[in-house]
Amino acid sequence: MDDCLFCKIVAGEIDSDLIYEDEQVIAFKDIKPQAPTHILIVPRKHISTLLDLEEEDNQLVGHIYQVAKELAKREGIAEDGFRVVSNCNEAGGQSVYHIHYHLLGGRDLQWPPG
Ligand code: 5GP
Ligand code: ZN
């Protein structure tokens, strides 16, 4: 997908602080962290928003949660607790239109979010 920031990061055209990669996803540090641990888990496949997910993406979404779980353990935030969140469209706070899951932890997270 031309002109998509996360496609460019997936392709290695833009640098990122890579934490993890496999054949389906990459994970890297958020450039503007909102918590001591703030990692973005991003599918290699371009999907603009959660509204564009298809049945065929079910395995991918499940895999993303498996990666989130493993990274939470690896980052040492699993025991205390953490959050996985995906924003959709403008009012949901989405700013990059290539789906991604924020993995946040390392501090007491507030609820409800702003
Ligand atoms: P959204 O607002 O769409 O839920 O999340 C997009 C996230 O991407 C934001 O938390 C933002 O800080 C992060 N971000 C935006 N541009 C870059 C970038 O060039 N590199 C990295 N690592 N993160 C970015
Ligand atoms: Zn993309």
Short mmCIF file of N, CA, C and O and ligand atoms in Angstrom, two decimals:
data_model
loop_
_atom_site.label_atom_id
_atom_site.label_comp_id
_atom_site.label_asym_id
_atom_site.label_seq_id
_atom_site.Cartn_x
_atom_site.Cartn_y
_atom_site.Cartn_z
N MET A 1 0.86 -1.20 0.00
CA MET A 1 0.00 0.00 0.00
C MET A 1 0.89 1.25 0.00
O MET A 1 1.68 1.45 0.93
N ASP A 2 0.79 2.06 -1.04
CA ASP A 2 1.60 3.28 -1.13
C ASP A 2 1.18 4.25 -0.03
O ASP A 2 0.03 4.31 0.34
N ASP A 3 2.18 4.98 0.47
CA ASP A 3 1.87 6.07 1.37
C ASP A 3 1.26 5.65 2.70
O ASP A 3 0.51 6.42 3.31
N CYS A 4 1.53 4.44 3.10
CA CYS A 4 1.07 3.99 4.42
C CYS A 4 2.31 3.86 5.31
O CYS A 4 3.24 3.12 4.99
N LEU A 5 2.31 4.62 6.39
CA LEU A 5 3.47 4.64 7.29
C LEU A 5 3.85 3.24 7.78
O LEU A 5 5.04 2.86 7.75
N PHE A 6 2.87 2.47 8.22
CA PHE A 6 3.21 1.17 8.78
C PHE A 6 3.60 0.17 7.69
O PHE A 6 4.42 -0.73 7.95
N CYS A 7 3.07 0.29 6.49
CA CYS A 7 3.57 -0.54 5.38
C CYS A 7 5.05 -0.23 5.13
O CYS A 7 5.84 -1.14 4.85
N LYS A 8 5.40 1.04 5.23
CA LYS A 8 6.81 1.42 5.02
C LYS A 8 7.70 0.88 6.13
O LYS A 8 8.83 0.46 5.88
N ILE A 9 7.20 0.87 7.36
CA ILE A 9 7.98 0.28 8.47
C ILE A 9 8.10 -1.23 8.26
O ILE A 9 9.18 -1.80 8.43
N VAL A 10 7.00 -1.88 7.87
CA VAL A 10 7.03 -3.33 7.59
C VAL A 10 8.07 -3.63 6.50
O VAL A 10 8.82 -4.61 6.60
N ALA A 11 8.12 -2.79 5.48
CA ALA A 11 9.03 -3.00 4.35
C ALA A 11 10.48 -2.61 4.67
O ALA A 11 11.38 -2.82 3.87
N GLY A 12 10.68 -1.99 5.85
CA GLY A 12 12.02 -1.56 6.24
C GLY A 12 12.44 -0.25 5.58
O GLY A 12 13.61 0.13 5.64
N GLU A 13 11.48 0.44 4.97
CA GLU A 13 11.80 1.72 4.32
C GLU A 13 11.90 2.85 5.33
O GLU A 13 12.50 3.90 5.06
N ILE A 14 11.25 2.67 6.48
CA ILE A 14 11.36 3.62 7.59
C ILE A 14 11.82 2.82 8.80
O ILE A 14 11.32 1.72 9.06
N ASP A 15 12.80 3.38 9.52
CA ASP A 15 13.37 2.68 10.68
C ASP A 15 12.37 2.62 11.83
O ASP A 15 11.54 3.51 12.00
N SER A 16 12.49 1.55 12.60
CA SER A 16 11.73 1.46 13.84
C SER A 16 12.56 0.69 14.84
O SER A 16 13.54 0.03 14.48
N ASP A 17 12.17 0.82 16.09
CA ASP A 17 12.86 0.09 17.16
C ASP A 17 12.18 -1.27 17.29
O ASP A 17 11.26 -1.45 18.08
N LEU A 18 12.65 -2.20 16.48
CA LEU A 18 11.98 -3.50 16.34
C LEU A 18 12.16 -4.36 17.59
O LEU A 18 13.26 -4.50 18.10
N ILE A 19 11.06 -4.93 18.04
CA ILE A 19 11.06 -5.78 19.24
C ILE A 19 10.90 -7.25 18.84
O ILE A 19 11.42 -8.15 19.47
N TYR A 20 10.11 -7.48 17.77
CA TYR A 20 9.73 -8.85 17.41
C TYR A 20 9.28 -8.85 15.96
O TYR A 20 8.69 -7.87 15.49
N GLU A 21 9.52 -9.95 15.25
CA GLU A 21 8.94 -10.12 13.92
C GLU A 21 8.76 -11.59 13.60
O GLU A 21 9.53 -12.44 14.07
N ASP A 22 7.74 -11.90 12.85
CA ASP A 22 7.56 -13.24 12.30
C ASP A 22 6.92 -13.09 10.92
O ASP A 22 6.88 -11.97 10.37
N GLU A 23 6.42 -14.19 10.37
CA GLU A 23 5.91 -14.12 9.00
C GLU A 23 4.61 -13.32 8.87
O GLU A 23 4.27 -12.86 7.78
N GLN A 24 3.94 -13.10 9.99
CA GLN A 24 2.64 -12.41 9.93
C GLN A 24 2.63 -11.00 10.50
O GLN A 24 1.84 -10.17 10.07
N VAL A 25 3.48 -10.77 11.51
CA VAL A 25 3.43 -9.47 12.21
C VAL A 25 4.83 -8.96 12.51
O VAL A 25 5.81 -9.73 12.52
N ILE A 26 4.90 -7.65 12.77
CA ILE A 26 6.10 -7.08 13.39
C ILE A 26 5.63 -6.31 14.63
O ILE A 26 4.46 -5.92 14.73
N ALA A 27 6.55 -6.10 15.56
CA ALA A 27 6.25 -5.31 16.75
C ALA A 27 7.43 -4.38 17.01
O ALA A 27 8.59 -4.80 16.91
N PHE A 28 7.11 -3.14 17.29
CA PHE A 28 8.17 -2.14 17.52
C PHE A 28 7.69 -1.12 18.54
O PHE A 28 6.50 -1.01 18.83
N LYS A 29 8.65 -0.39 19.12
CA LYS A 29 8.33 0.59 20.16
C LYS A 29 7.59 1.78 19.55
O LYS A 29 7.97 2.27 18.48
N ASP A 30 6.56 2.23 20.26
CA ASP A 30 5.85 3.43 19.83
C ASP A 30 6.79 4.63 19.97
O ASP A 30 7.52 4.77 20.94
N ILE A 31 6.74 5.51 18.95
CA ILE A 31 7.64 6.67 18.92
C ILE A 31 7.29 7.68 20.02
O ILE A 31 8.14 8.47 20.43
N LYS A 32 6.04 7.64 20.49
CA LYS A 32 5.59 8.57 21.54
C LYS A 32 4.94 7.74 22.65
O LYS A 32 3.69 7.69 22.76
N PRO A 33 5.76 7.08 23.47
CA PRO A 33 5.21 6.11 24.43
C PRO A 33 4.30 6.75 25.47
O PRO A 33 4.60 7.81 26.01
N GLN A 34 3.20 6.05 25.74
CA GLN A 34 2.22 6.52 26.72
C GLN A 34 2.34 5.75 28.04
O GLN A 34 1.54 5.97 28.96
N ALA A 35 3.30 4.87 28.11
CA ALA A 35 3.54 4.08 29.31
C ALA A 35 4.98 3.57 29.21
O ALA A 35 5.56 3.59 28.11
N PRO A 36 5.58 3.13 30.33
CA PRO A 36 6.97 2.64 30.26
C PRO A 36 7.16 1.56 29.20
O PRO A 36 8.20 1.52 28.54
N THR A 37 6.17 0.67 29.05
CA THR A 37 6.18 -0.26 27.91
C THR A 37 5.05 0.16 26.98
O THR A 37 3.89 0.23 27.39
N HIS A 38 5.39 0.49 25.75
CA HIS A 38 4.38 0.83 24.74
C HIS A 38 4.88 0.30 23.40
O HIS A 38 5.74 0.90 22.75
N ILE A 39 4.33 -0.85 23.03
CA ILE A 39 4.75 -1.54 21.82
C ILE A 39 3.57 -1.61 20.87
O ILE A 39 2.42 -1.80 21.30
N LEU A 40 3.84 -1.45 19.59
CA LEU A 40 2.81 -1.60 18.56
C LEU A 40 3.00 -2.94 17.87
O LEU A 40 4.10 -3.25 17.41
N ILE A 41 1.92 -3.72 17.82
CA ILE A 41 1.94 -5.00 17.11
C ILE A 41 1.16 -4.78 15.81
O ILE A 41 -0.01 -4.39 15.84
N VAL A 42 1.84 -5.00 14.70
CA VAL A 42 1.32 -4.58 13.39
C VAL A 42 1.36 -5.76 12.41
O VAL A 42 2.43 -6.35 12.20
N PRO A 43 0.23 -6.12 11.81
CA PRO A 43 0.28 -7.17 10.79
C PRO A 43 1.05 -6.69 9.56
O PRO A 43 1.00 -5.51 9.21
N ARG A 44 1.77 -7.60 8.91
CA ARG A 44 2.45 -7.24 7.67
C ARG A 44 1.44 -6.87 6.58
O ARG A 44 1.70 -6.02 5.73
N LYS A 45 0.29 -7.53 6.65
CA LYS A 45 -0.78 -7.27 5.67
C LYS A 45 -1.42 -5.91 5.94
O LYS A 45 -1.76 -5.61 7.10
N HIS A 46 -1.62 -5.12 4.89
CA HIS A 46 -2.30 -3.83 5.07
C HIS A 46 -3.81 -4.04 5.21
O HIS A 46 -4.47 -4.51 4.29
N ILE A 47 -4.32 -3.66 6.39
CA ILE A 47 -5.77 -3.62 6.63
C ILE A 47 -5.99 -2.25 7.26
O ILE A 47 -5.36 -1.91 8.28
N SER A 48 -6.86 -1.43 6.69
CA SER A 48 -6.93 -0.02 7.10
C SER A 48 -7.49 0.16 8.51
O SER A 48 -6.94 0.91 9.32
N THR A 49 -8.62 -0.48 8.79
CA THR A 49 -9.25 -0.33 10.11
C THR A 49 -9.84 -1.67 10.54
O THR A 49 -9.97 -2.59 9.73
N LEU A 50 -10.27 -1.73 11.79
CA LEU A 50 -10.92 -2.96 12.26
C LEU A 50 -12.16 -3.28 11.44
O LEU A 50 -12.55 -4.44 11.31
N LEU A 51 -12.77 -2.24 10.87
CA LEU A 51 -13.98 -2.44 10.04
C LEU A 51 -13.67 -3.19 8.76
O LEU A 51 -14.59 -3.70 8.11
N ASP A 52 -12.41 -3.24 8.39
CA ASP A 52 -12.01 -3.92 7.15
C ASP A 52 -11.56 -5.36 7.38
O ASP A 52 -11.15 -6.04 6.42
N LEU A 53 -11.62 -5.82 8.63
CA LEU A 53 -11.25 -7.22 8.90
C LEU A 53 -12.25 -8.16 8.23
O LEU A 53 -13.45 -7.93 8.28
N GLU A 54 -11.71 -9.23 7.63
CA GLU A 54 -12.54 -10.24 7.00
C GLU A 54 -12.44 -11.53 7.81
O GLU A 54 -11.53 -11.70 8.61
N GLU A 55 -13.36 -12.44 7.51
CA GLU A 55 -13.32 -13.77 8.16
C GLU A 55 -11.94 -14.39 8.03
O GLU A 55 -11.44 -15.03 8.96
N GLU A 56 -11.33 -14.22 6.86
CA GLU A 56 -10.03 -14.84 6.60
C GLU A 56 -8.92 -14.27 7.49
O GLU A 56 -7.83 -14.84 7.55
N ASP A 57 -9.19 -13.16 8.18
CA ASP A 57 -8.19 -12.56 9.07
C ASP A 57 -8.31 -13.07 10.51
O ASP A 57 -7.54 -12.65 11.37
N ASN A 58 -9.25 -13.96 10.76
CA ASN A 58 -9.47 -14.43 12.14
C ASN A 58 -8.22 -15.05 12.76
O ASN A 58 -7.88 -14.78 13.91
N GLN A 59 -7.52 -15.85 11.97
CA GLN A 59 -6.30 -16.48 12.48
C GLN A 59 -5.25 -15.42 12.80
O GLN A 59 -4.57 -15.49 13.83
N LEU A 60 -5.15 -14.43 11.94
CA LEU A 60 -4.18 -13.34 12.14
C LEU A 60 -4.46 -12.60 13.45
O LEU A 60 -3.54 -12.34 14.23
N VAL A 61 -5.71 -12.28 13.70
CA VAL A 61 -6.06 -11.55 14.92
C VAL A 61 -5.76 -12.40 16.16
O VAL A 61 -5.22 -11.91 17.15
N GLY A 62 -6.07 -13.68 16.07
CA GLY A 62 -5.73 -14.58 17.17
C GLY A 62 -4.22 -14.62 17.40
O GLY A 62 -3.74 -14.59 18.54
N HIS A 63 -3.47 -14.66 16.32
CA HIS A 63 -2.01 -14.69 16.40
C HIS A 63 -1.48 -13.42 17.07
O HIS A 63 -0.54 -13.46 17.88
N ILE A 64 -2.08 -12.29 16.74
CA ILE A 64 -1.65 -11.02 17.34
C ILE A 64 -1.78 -11.09 18.87
O ILE A 64 -0.89 -10.63 19.60
N TYR A 65 -2.85 -11.70 19.36
CA TYR A 65 -3.01 -11.82 20.82
C TYR A 65 -1.99 -12.78 21.42
O TYR A 65 -1.52 -12.56 22.55
N GLN A 66 -1.63 -13.82 20.67
CA GLN A 66 -0.57 -14.71 21.16
C GLN A 66 0.76 -13.95 21.26
O GLN A 66 1.51 -14.12 22.23
N VAL A 67 1.04 -13.12 20.26
CA VAL A 67 2.27 -12.32 20.28
C VAL A 67 2.21 -11.32 21.44
O VAL A 67 3.20 -11.14 22.17
N ALA A 68 1.05 -10.70 21.65
CA ALA A 68 0.91 -9.74 22.75
C ALA A 68 1.20 -10.41 24.08
O ALA A 68 1.93 -9.87 24.93
N LYS A 69 0.67 -11.59 24.26
CA LYS A 69 0.90 -12.35 25.49
C LYS A 69 2.38 -12.63 25.70
O LYS A 69 2.93 -12.40 26.78
N GLU A 70 3.04 -13.11 24.65
CA GLU A 70 4.46 -13.44 24.76
C GLU A 70 5.31 -12.19 25.02
O GLU A 70 6.24 -12.23 25.83
N LEU A 71 4.98 -11.10 24.35
CA LEU A 71 5.76 -9.87 24.55
C LEU A 71 5.52 -9.30 25.94
O LEU A 71 6.45 -8.78 26.57
N ALA A 72 4.30 -9.41 26.45
CA ALA A 72 4.02 -8.95 27.82
C ALA A 72 4.88 -9.72 28.82
O ALA A 72 5.46 -9.14 29.75
N LYS A 73 5.00 -11.03 28.59
CA LYS A 73 5.84 -11.84 29.48
C LYS A 73 7.30 -11.43 29.35
O LYS A 73 8.00 -11.25 30.33
N ARG A 74 7.72 -11.28 28.10
CA ARG A 74 9.12 -10.94 27.83
C ARG A 74 9.50 -9.57 28.41
O ARG A 74 10.61 -9.37 28.87
N GLU A 75 8.55 -8.64 28.36
CA GLU A 75 8.80 -7.28 28.86
C GLU A 75 8.67 -7.18 30.38
O GLU A 75 8.91 -6.12 30.96
N GLY A 76 8.20 -8.27 31.01
CA GLY A 76 8.08 -8.27 32.46
C GLY A 76 6.87 -7.54 33.00
O GLY A 76 6.85 -7.10 34.16
N ILE A 77 5.83 -7.39 32.18
CA ILE A 77 4.64 -6.67 32.63
C ILE A 77 3.43 -7.59 32.79
O ILE A 77 2.36 -7.15 33.19
N ALA A 78 3.63 -8.88 32.50
CA ALA A 78 2.49 -9.81 32.50
C ALA A 78 1.88 -9.96 33.88
O ALA A 78 0.65 -9.89 34.05
N GLU A 79 2.73 -10.15 34.87
CA GLU A 79 2.25 -10.42 36.23
C GLU A 79 1.48 -9.22 36.79
O GLU A 79 0.37 -9.38 37.31
N ASP A 80 2.05 -8.04 36.68
CA ASP A 80 1.39 -6.84 37.23
C ASP A 80 0.12 -6.50 36.46
O ASP A 80 -0.85 -6.02 37.04
N GLY A 81 0.16 -6.69 35.15
CA GLY A 81 -1.01 -6.38 34.33
C GLY A 81 -0.67 -5.40 33.22
O GLY A 81 0.27 -4.60 33.34
N PHE A 82 -1.43 -5.45 32.18
CA PHE A 82 -1.14 -4.67 30.98
C PHE A 82 -2.43 -4.50 30.18
O PHE A 82 -3.48 -5.02 30.56
N ARG A 83 -2.34 -3.79 29.08
CA ARG A 83 -3.52 -3.55 28.24
C ARG A 83 -3.16 -3.74 26.77
O ARG A 83 -2.07 -3.32 26.34
N VAL A 84 -4.08 -4.32 26.02
CA VAL A 84 -3.95 -4.42 24.56
C VAL A 84 -5.14 -3.67 23.99
O VAL A 84 -6.29 -3.99 24.33
N VAL A 85 -4.87 -2.68 23.17
CA VAL A 85 -5.96 -1.84 22.66
C VAL A 85 -5.73 -1.49 21.20
O VAL A 85 -4.60 -1.34 20.76
N SER A 86 -6.85 -1.40 20.46
CA SER A 86 -6.79 -1.02 19.05
C SER A 86 -7.84 0.05 18.81
O SER A 86 -9.03 -0.16 19.08
N ASN A 87 -7.40 1.19 18.32
CA ASN A 87 -8.31 2.31 18.09
C ASN A 87 -8.88 2.25 16.68
O ASN A 87 -8.16 1.90 15.74
N CYS A 88 -10.16 2.59 16.56
CA CYS A 88 -10.80 2.54 15.23
C CYS A 88 -11.45 3.86 14.87
O CYS A 88 -12.33 4.34 15.60
N ASN A 89 -10.98 4.40 13.75
CA ASN A 89 -11.53 5.64 13.18
C ASN A 89 -11.35 6.84 14.12
O ASN A 89 -10.75 6.73 15.19
N GLU A 90 -11.84 7.99 13.67
CA GLU A 90 -11.46 9.26 14.29
C GLU A 90 -11.83 9.36 15.76
O GLU A 90 -10.99 9.65 16.62
N ALA A 91 -13.08 9.11 16.08
CA ALA A 91 -13.52 9.25 17.47
C ALA A 91 -12.88 8.19 18.36
O ALA A 91 -12.77 8.38 19.59
N GLY A 92 -12.46 7.10 17.76
CA GLY A 92 -11.77 6.05 18.52
C GLY A 92 -10.31 6.36 18.74
O GLY A 92 -9.62 5.60 19.44
N GLY A 93 -9.81 7.43 18.11
CA GLY A 93 -8.43 7.84 18.34
C GLY A 93 -7.42 7.25 17.38
O GLY A 93 -6.22 7.31 17.62
N GLN A 94 -7.90 6.69 16.26
CA GLN A 94 -6.97 6.11 15.29
C GLN A 94 -6.27 7.21 14.50
O GLN A 94 -6.95 8.11 13.98
N SER A 95 -4.95 7.15 14.42
CA SER A 95 -4.22 8.16 13.63
C SER A 95 -3.44 7.53 12.48
O SER A 95 -3.10 8.22 11.52
N VAL A 96 -3.16 6.23 12.57
CA VAL A 96 -2.49 5.53 11.46
C VAL A 96 -3.46 4.48 10.94
O VAL A 96 -3.90 3.59 11.68
N TYR A 97 -3.79 4.57 9.66
CA TYR A 97 -4.83 3.71 9.07
C TYR A 97 -4.25 2.43 8.47
O TYR A 97 -4.37 2.17 7.27
N HIS A 98 -3.64 1.67 9.35
CA HIS A 98 -3.13 0.31 9.10
C HIS A 98 -3.25 -0.33 10.47
O HIS A 98 -2.57 0.14 11.42
N ILE A 99 -4.11 -1.31 10.60
CA ILE A 99 -4.45 -1.76 11.96
C ILE A 99 -3.23 -2.13 12.78
O ILE A 99 -2.22 -2.63 12.25
N HIS A 100 -3.34 -1.88 14.06
CA HIS A 100 -2.25 -2.16 15.00
C HIS A 100 -2.86 -2.27 16.38
O HIS A 100 -3.91 -1.70 16.67
N TYR A 101 -2.13 -2.98 17.23
CA TYR A 101 -2.56 -3.21 18.60
C TYR A 101 -1.50 -2.64 19.53
O TYR A 101 -0.33 -3.00 19.41
N HIS A 102 -1.94 -1.72 20.40
CA HIS A 102 -1.03 -1.14 21.39
C HIS A 102 -0.90 -2.11 22.56
O HIS A 102 -1.92 -2.53 23.12
N LEU A 103 0.32 -2.42 22.94
CA LEU A 103 0.58 -3.19 24.16
C LEU A 103 1.17 -2.21 25.17
O LEU A 103 2.26 -1.65 24.93
N LEU A 104 0.42 -1.96 26.23
CA LEU A 104 0.78 -0.92 27.21
C LEU A 104 0.93 -1.53 28.59
O LEU A 104 0.10 -2.35 29.01
N GLY A 105 1.96 -1.11 29.30
CA GLY A 105 2.13 -1.59 30.66
C GLY A 105 3.29 -0.89 31.33
O GLY A 105 3.91 0.02 30.77
N GLY A 106 3.56 -1.31 32.57
CA GLY A 106 4.66 -0.72 33.33
C GLY A 106 4.22 0.40 34.25
O GLY A 106 5.06 1.02 34.91
N ARG A 107 2.94 0.69 34.25
CA ARG A 107 2.38 1.64 35.22
C ARG A 107 0.92 1.27 35.45
O ARG A 107 0.36 0.45 34.71
N ASP A 108 0.29 1.89 36.47
CA ASP A 108 -1.14 1.65 36.70
C ASP A 108 -1.93 2.40 35.63
O ASP A 108 -1.89 3.63 35.57
N LEU A 109 -2.62 1.66 34.80
CA LEU A 109 -3.39 2.27 33.70
C LEU A 109 -4.77 2.67 34.23
O LEU A 109 -5.38 1.95 35.02
N GLN A 110 -5.25 3.80 33.77
CA GLN A 110 -6.54 4.31 34.24
C GLN A 110 -7.68 3.72 33.43
O GLN A 110 -7.52 3.34 32.26
N TRP A 111 -8.84 3.66 34.06
CA TRP A 111 -10.05 3.24 33.37
C TRP A 111 -11.22 4.09 33.85
O TRP A 111 -11.34 4.27 35.04
N PRO A 112 -12.11 4.61 32.99
CA PRO A 112 -12.03 4.46 31.54
C PRO A 112 -10.92 5.32 30.93
O PRO A 112 -10.53 6.31 31.53
N PRO A 113 -10.44 4.91 29.73
CA PRO A 113 -9.44 5.72 29.04
C PRO A 113 -10.08 7.04 28.58
O PRO A 113 -11.29 7.14 28.50
N GLY A 114 -9.28 8.02 28.32
CA GLY A 114 -9.77 9.35 27.95
C GLY A 114 -10.57 9.36 26.68
O GLY A 114 -10.48 8.46 25.88
P1 5GP B 1 -3.22 5.20 16.73
O1 5GP B 1 -3.26 6.65 17.12
O2 5GP B 1 -3.55 5.01 15.27
O3 5GP B 1 -4.03 4.30 17.62
O4 5GP B 1 -1.74 4.71 16.97
C1 5GP B 1 -0.68 5.12 16.14
C2 5GP B 1 0.56 5.11 16.98
O5 5GP B 1 1.66 5.15 16.12
C3 5GP B 1 0.68 6.31 17.92
O6 5GP B 1 0.75 5.86 19.27
C4 5GP B 1 1.96 7.00 17.46
O7 5GP B 1 2.73 7.51 18.53
C5 5GP B 1 2.68 5.90 16.70
N1 5GP B 1 3.54 6.37 15.63
C6 5GP B 1 3.23 7.32 14.70
N2 5GP B 1 4.24 7.45 13.82
C7 5GP B 1 5.21 6.57 14.23
C8 5GP B 1 6.51 6.25 13.71
O8 5GP B 1 6.98 6.79 12.71
N3 5GP B 1 7.22 5.32 14.38
C9 5GP B 1 6.72 4.68 15.49
N4 5GP B 1 7.50 3.76 16.07
N5 5GP B 1 5.51 4.95 15.99
C10 5GP B 1 4.76 5.88 15.36
ZN ZN B 2 -0.32 -0.23 5.48
#
